[in-house]
Amino acid sequence: MPAVPSSFIEPLWVQFEALIPPVVDTHPLGCHRPRVPDRVVFDKIVAKLVLGGSYVKHADATVSATTIRARRDEWIAAGVFVRLEQTTLEAYDQIVGLDLADVTVDGQITKAPCGGQAAGRSPVDRGKLGIKWSRLTDGAGIPLGCVIDGANRHDSPLLRPTLERLARFGFDLPDQMRLHLDAGYDSGVTRDLLDDLGFDGHIQPKGVIVPINHTRRWVVERTNSWNSRGFNIVTICTERSTTVIEAFLALISAIIITRRLIRTAWTTHRWDTRPRRRP
């Protein structure tokens, strides 16, 4: 059984394969072992994101752990993961449409038992190492970008670099954008930042209990759940390199966006490989 349903992963793989640069054979004799197919490595990486575990656990007779890591680094250097995320966002915006008038930012903390470049002492886990994810979503919860840092970092300093992820859309942003934040961002520094960037800030006041279903922030909480419940790496991150974590986050976002695109377009569009039931 695949780690991700084939109705989602197959169209994603077609686009991923198109982004992989051609391989130049530099072997002087041209007699090395046949190259492991990219699809095999891609499936192993997706399985690792969903199920967790080390590369050795996912290696088998078809591909070794060393090959998985080497191919991963090749694709990261070529920018394949980032371009895939951007392509899926553009496809969703073209077919369904992104709701950029209402955007939401929220932080999430995960365990990082192996430490690494982005790890820090978690204030909610007895000082154990962890990672803070500062996630940006549109009005429907579509992930637009994510910034990572140590778990000891407050959400507020990560707000500016998180909002800078909107630069990927160029000049297509609405003139007036509303930003929805929780009480952790309730400060004068945050309000000054929103005024400088031209956002209409909707910040939940400190000490005031407001049910989340009475606000527009529930979409980012749902997106956090999509990440943590669907992908083990967001629950317990064992990667030590920030570059690798960011690449895997881009792949996770691409999977989530593709899933939402197919589910939404299922009722409005028809195509040859359309599932019989809404996925």
Coordinates of C-alpha atoms in Angstrom, one line a residue:
M1 CA 0.0 0.0 0.0
P2 CA 1.5 3.4 -1.0
A3 CA 2.3 5.9 1.8
V4 CA 0.2 8.5 -0.1
P5 CA -2.9 7.5 -2.3
S6 CA -2.0 7.1 -5.9
S7 CA -4.7 9.6 -7.0
F8 CA -2.5 12.3 -5.3
I9 CA 1.0 11.0 -5.8
E10 CA 0.8 10.1 -9.5
P11 CA 0.1 13.6 -10.8
L12 CA 2.6 15.0 -8.4
W13 CA 5.3 12.5 -9.6
V14 CA 4.6 13.5 -13.2
Q15 CA 5.4 17.1 -12.4
F16 CA 8.3 16.2 -10.1
E17 CA 9.9 14.1 -12.9
A18 CA 9.6 17.0 -15.4
L19 CA 11.6 19.2 -13.0
I20 CA 14.5 16.7 -12.5
P21 CA 17.5 17.9 -14.6
P22 CA 19.0 15.4 -17.1
V23 CA 21.9 13.3 -15.7
V24 CA 25.2 13.7 -17.5
D25 CA 27.2 10.5 -17.5
T26 CA 30.9 11.4 -16.8
H27 CA 32.2 7.9 -16.2
P28 CA 35.3 7.5 -18.4
L29 CA 34.5 4.0 -19.4
G30 CA 30.7 4.1 -19.2
C31 CA 30.6 0.8 -17.4
H32 CA 29.3 1.6 -13.9
R33 CA 26.2 0.0 -12.4
P34 CA 22.8 1.1 -13.8
R35 CA 21.3 4.1 -12.1
V36 CA 18.5 3.5 -9.7
P37 CA 15.2 4.8 -11.2
D38 CA 14.2 8.2 -9.8
R39 CA 10.7 7.0 -9.1
V40 CA 12.0 4.4 -6.7
V41 CA 13.9 7.0 -4.7
F42 CA 11.0 9.4 -4.8
D43 CA 8.6 6.8 -3.3
K44 CA 11.2 6.0 -0.5
I45 CA 11.4 9.7 0.4
V46 CA 7.6 10.1 0.5
A47 CA 7.4 7.0 2.7
K48 CA 10.0 8.4 5.0
L49 CA 8.1 11.7 5.3
V50 CA 4.8 9.8 6.1
L51 CA 6.0 6.9 8.2
G52 CA 9.2 8.3 9.7
G53 CA 12.3 6.3 10.6
S54 CA 15.8 6.3 9.3
Y55 CA 16.9 6.0 5.7
V56 CA 18.3 2.5 6.5
K57 CA 14.8 1.4 7.6
H58 CA 13.4 2.4 4.2
A59 CA 16.3 0.9 2.1
D60 CA 15.8 -2.5 0.5
A61 CA 17.0 -4.5 -2.4
T62 CA 15.9 -1.8 -4.9
V63 CA 17.9 1.1 -3.4
S64 CA 20.3 1.7 -0.6
A65 CA 20.2 4.4 2.1
T66 CA 23.3 6.0 0.7
T67 CA 21.6 6.3 -2.7
I68 CA 18.5 7.8 -1.2
R69 CA 20.5 10.5 0.6
A70 CA 22.7 11.2 -2.5
R71 CA 19.7 11.5 -4.8
R72 CA 17.9 13.7 -2.2
D73 CA 20.9 16.1 -2.2
E74 CA 21.1 16.2 -6.0
W75 CA 17.4 17.2 -6.2
I76 CA 17.9 19.8 -3.4
A77 CA 20.9 21.3 -5.2
A78 CA 18.8 21.5 -8.4
G79 CA 15.9 23.2 -6.6
V80 CA 13.4 20.6 -7.5
F81 CA 11.5 20.5 -4.3
V82 CA 11.0 24.3 -4.1
R83 CA 10.0 24.5 -7.8
L84 CA 7.5 21.7 -7.3
E85 CA 5.9 23.6 -4.4
Q86 CA 5.7 26.7 -6.5
T87 CA 4.2 24.8 -9.5
T88 CA 1.5 23.3 -7.3
L89 CA 0.6 26.7 -5.8
E90 CA 0.3 28.2 -9.3
A91 CA -1.8 25.3 -10.5
Y92 CA -4.1 25.7 -7.5
D93 CA -4.4 29.4 -8.0
Q94 CA -5.2 28.9 -11.7
I95 CA -7.9 26.2 -11.3
V96 CA -9.4 27.0 -7.9
G97 CA -7.9 30.4 -6.8
L98 CA -6.0 31.3 -3.7
D99 CA -7.7 33.5 -1.1
L100 CA -4.9 36.0 -0.4
A101 CA -7.3 38.6 1.0
D102 CA -7.3 36.7 4.3
V103 CA -4.0 35.1 5.4
T104 CA -3.1 33.5 8.7
V105 CA 0.2 32.8 10.5
D106 CA 0.7 30.4 13.4
G107 CA 3.6 28.6 15.1
Q108 CA 4.0 24.9 15.8
I109 CA 6.6 23.1 17.8
T110 CA 7.9 19.6 17.1
K111 CA 10.5 17.4 18.7
A112 CA 14.0 17.2 17.3
P113 CA 15.7 14.4 19.3
C114 CA 18.8 14.4 17.0
G115 CA 19.4 18.2 17.3
G116 CA 20.7 19.9 14.2
Q117 CA 21.1 23.4 12.8
A118 CA 17.5 24.5 13.4
A119 CA 17.0 22.9 16.8
G120 CA 16.6 24.7 20.1
R121 CA 15.5 24.1 23.7
S122 CA 11.8 23.7 23.8
P123 CA 10.0 25.7 26.5
V124 CA 7.0 23.3 26.5
D125 CA 9.0 20.0 26.5
R126 CA 11.3 20.3 29.6
G127 CA 14.0 22.0 27.6
K128 CA 14.4 19.1 25.1
L129 CA 15.5 20.0 21.6
G130 CA 12.7 21.0 19.2
I131 CA 11.9 23.0 16.1
K132 CA 9.5 25.9 15.7
W133 CA 7.5 26.0 12.4
S134 CA 6.0 29.4 11.6
R135 CA 3.4 28.6 8.9
L136 CA 1.5 30.9 6.5
T137 CA -1.8 29.9 4.9
D138 CA -4.4 31.5 2.8
G139 CA -8.1 31.9 3.7
A140 CA -8.8 28.3 2.9
G141 CA -5.8 26.8 4.8
I142 CA -3.6 26.3 1.7
P143 CA 0.1 26.4 2.9
L144 CA 1.8 29.4 1.3
G145 CA 5.2 29.0 3.1
C146 CA 6.9 28.1 6.3
V147 CA 9.9 29.3 8.3
I148 CA 11.8 27.1 10.7
D149 CA 13.9 28.0 13.7
G150 CA 14.7 26.7 17.2
A151 CA 11.8 25.9 19.5
N152 CA 13.1 28.5 22.0
R153 CA 12.3 31.3 19.5
H154 CA 9.1 33.3 20.0
D155 CA 6.5 33.5 17.3
S156 CA 6.7 37.2 16.9
P157 CA 10.3 37.6 15.6
L158 CA 9.5 35.0 12.9
L159 CA 6.5 36.9 11.6
R160 CA 8.4 39.1 9.2
P161 CA 10.3 36.3 7.4
T162 CA 7.1 34.3 7.3
L163 CA 5.2 37.1 5.6
E164 CA 8.1 37.6 3.2
R165 CA 7.1 34.2 1.7
L166 CA 4.3 36.1 -0.1
A167 CA 7.0 37.5 -2.4
R168 CA 6.7 34.3 -4.4
F169 CA 3.5 35.7 -5.9
G170 CA 5.1 38.8 -7.3
F171 CA 2.7 41.7 -7.9
D172 CA -0.5 39.6 -7.9
L173 CA -1.3 40.3 -4.2
P174 CA -4.5 42.1 -3.2
D175 CA -4.3 45.8 -2.3
Q176 CA -5.7 45.1 1.1
M177 CA -4.8 42.0 3.0
R178 CA -6.1 40.9 6.4
L179 CA -3.7 39.0 8.7
H180 CA -5.2 36.8 11.4
L181 CA -3.0 36.1 14.5
D182 CA -3.5 34.6 17.9
A183 CA -2.7 36.2 21.3
G184 CA 1.0 35.3 21.1
Y185 CA 1.4 38.1 18.6
D186 CA -0.4 40.7 20.6
S187 CA 2.3 43.4 21.0
G188 CA 3.1 46.9 19.8
V189 CA 6.1 45.5 17.8
T190 CA 3.7 43.3 15.8
R191 CA 1.3 46.1 15.1
D192 CA 4.1 48.4 14.0
L193 CA 5.3 45.6 11.6
L194 CA 1.8 45.2 10.2
D195 CA 1.5 48.9 9.6
D196 CA 4.9 49.0 7.8
L197 CA 3.9 46.1 5.6
G198 CA 0.4 47.4 4.9
F199 CA -1.6 44.6 6.6
D200 CA -4.9 44.9 8.3
G201 CA -4.1 43.0 11.5
H202 CA -6.7 41.0 13.3
I203 CA -5.0 39.9 16.6
Q204 CA -6.7 38.1 19.4
P205 CA -6.2 40.1 22.6
K206 CA -4.3 38.6 25.5
G207 CA -6.4 37.3 28.3
V208 CA -9.6 37.2 26.2
I209 CA -10.9 33.7 25.4
V210 CA -12.4 33.6 21.9
P211 CA -13.5 30.2 20.5
I212 CA -11.3 29.4 17.5
N213 CA -14.4 28.6 15.3
H214 CA -15.5 32.2 15.8
T215 CA -12.3 33.5 14.1
R216 CA -10.6 33.0 10.7
R217 CA -7.6 31.3 12.4
W218 CA -9.1 27.9 12.4
V219 CA -7.8 27.2 8.9
V220 CA -4.2 27.4 10.0
E221 CA -4.9 25.0 12.9
R222 CA -6.4 22.6 10.4
T223 CA -3.3 22.9 8.2
N224 CA -1.1 22.2 11.2
S225 CA -3.1 19.1 11.8
W226 CA -2.7 18.1 8.1
N227 CA 1.1 18.3 8.6
S228 CA 1.4 16.7 12.0
R229 CA -1.1 13.9 11.5
G230 CA -0.1 13.1 7.9
F231 CA 3.6 13.3 8.1
N232 CA 5.8 11.9 10.8
I233 CA 8.7 14.3 10.1
V234 CA 6.5 17.1 11.4
T235 CA 5.9 15.3 14.6
I236 CA 9.4 14.0 15.3
C237 CA 12.1 15.5 13.0
T238 CA 15.3 13.6 12.9
E239 CA 16.9 15.6 10.1
R240 CA 19.8 17.8 11.2
S241 CA 20.3 20.0 8.1
T242 CA 18.1 23.0 7.7
T243 CA 18.3 22.7 3.9
V244 CA 17.0 19.2 4.0
I245 CA 14.1 20.1 6.4
E246 CA 13.1 23.0 4.1
A247 CA 13.1 20.8 1.1
F248 CA 11.0 18.2 2.8
L249 CA 8.6 20.9 3.9
A250 CA 8.2 22.0 0.3
L251 CA 7.4 18.4 -0.7
I252 CA 4.9 18.1 2.1
S253 CA 3.2 21.3 1.1
A254 CA 3.1 20.2 -2.5
I255 CA 1.3 16.9 -1.5
I256 CA -1.2 18.8 0.6
I257 CA -1.9 21.4 -2.1
T258 CA -2.3 18.6 -4.7
R259 CA -4.7 16.8 -2.5
R260 CA -6.8 19.9 -1.9
L261 CA -6.7 20.7 -5.6
I262 CA -8.0 17.3 -6.6
R263 CA -10.7 17.3 -3.9
T264 CA -11.9 20.7 -4.8
A265 CA -11.8 20.3 -8.6
W266 CA -13.5 16.9 -8.4
T267 CA -16.9 18.6 -8.3
T268 CA -16.1 21.2 -10.9
H269 CA -13.9 19.6 -13.5
R270 CA -13.5 16.4 -15.5
W271 CA -10.3 14.7 -16.6
D272 CA -9.3 11.3 -17.8
T273 CA -7.7 10.0 -14.5
R274 CA -10.4 11.6 -12.3
P275 CA -11.1 9.2 -9.3
R276 CA -14.6 7.7 -9.3
R277 CA -15.1 8.8 -5.8
R278 CA -14.1 12.1 -4.2
P279 CA -10.7 11.4 -2.6

